[in-house]
């Protein structure tokens, strides 16, 4: 079991660690360019290549999409109540404790834990999370709702297209299939490198303020994931992916939004950093619980 856990967890933290070390050593890493490549090319190709070819039931994707919506909304409600009771500003901290790192960290963990099927189902969760961050997350941080931001995300067009191909018995020319598969291969390694680089650029000054909320992100995510898995009656790979994605640490993009809208970025950085470190401890135990 130890070897199996290492095979799942080690690649994620090693590649992220390479990105962290690369940045700390002073080497150049054009985050804006890499982020653009991943967002506009890598992820759409990953979604299309994964969902259009894998033998994943539409019902499973529907289950994970519903679970993703419910988990994010539940975390937002619980988080808002806790922040209100403790007197902490909801606008500053709610996104960081509600939106998990379902992309950079969640997708590779789902892939290594459950194979290609896990990646496909994990992508379904990530799609809901990405849309929520671009709408609800921006709304909470800025006080404004911008549907334009959502429409600029190419991933939302790749999902229906890939589902039409997969479940509509539409043949894809081999050159298109090979091209999207090849381009999809850059996505996960670059996302992990970006995660490491992003963490290296986050300051440590907000650690004390973010420590309790970092614990809350992991504990709340685990509790919501387990509860929804039971209430929705999901099982197998869908259940495992749901538990893993809800238990991920705070997404790095929360820090980016906090910088953009000046919602206590130092404390949000502390939440991201500490919840990521905490996930290194909790993930092996969670994997033992969800692996078949």
mmCIF file with all atom_site columns, C-alpha atoms in Angstrom, residues 62 75 112 140 189-190 192 221 285:
data_model
loop_
_atom_site.group_PDB
_atom_site.id
_atom_site.type_symbol
_atom_site.label_atom_id
_atom_site.label_alt_id
_atom_site.label_comp_id
_atom_site.label_asym_id
_atom_site.label_entity_id
_atom_site.label_seq_id
_atom_site.pdbx_PDB_ins_code
_atom_site.Cartn_x
_atom_site.Cartn_y
_atom_site.Cartn_z
_atom_site.occupancy
_atom_site.B_iso_or_equiv
_atom_site.pdbx_formal_charge
_atom_site.auth_seq_id
_atom_site.auth_comp_id
_atom_site.auth_asym_id
_atom_site.auth_atom_id
_atom_site.pdbx_PDB_model_num
ATOM 1 C CA . UNK A 1 62  ? -23.939 14.153 -14.263 1.00 0.00 ? 62  UNK A CA 1
ATOM 2 C CA . UNK A 1 75  ? -18.940 25.241 1.559   1.00 0.00 ? 75  UNK A CA 1
ATOM 3 C CA . UNK A 1 112 ? -2.935  8.692  -10.541 1.00 0.00 ? 112 UNK A CA 1
ATOM 4 C CA . UNK A 1 140 ? -17.566 37.749 -3.747  1.00 0.00 ? 140 UNK A CA 1
ATOM 5 C CA . UNK A 1 189 ? 2.856   18.884 -15.857 1.00 0.00 ? 189 UNK A CA 1
ATOM 6 C CA . UNK A 1 190 ? 2.574   22.616 -16.582 1.00 0.00 ? 190 UNK A CA 1
ATOM 7 C CA . UNK A 1 192 ? 1.911   21.386 -11.353 1.00 0.00 ? 192 UNK A CA 1
ATOM 8 C CA . UNK A 1 221 ? -14.074 20.058 2.459   1.00 0.00 ? 221 UNK A CA 1
ATOM 9 C CA . UNK A 1 285 ? -4.846  8.850  4.713   1.00 0.00 ? 285 UNK A CA 1
#
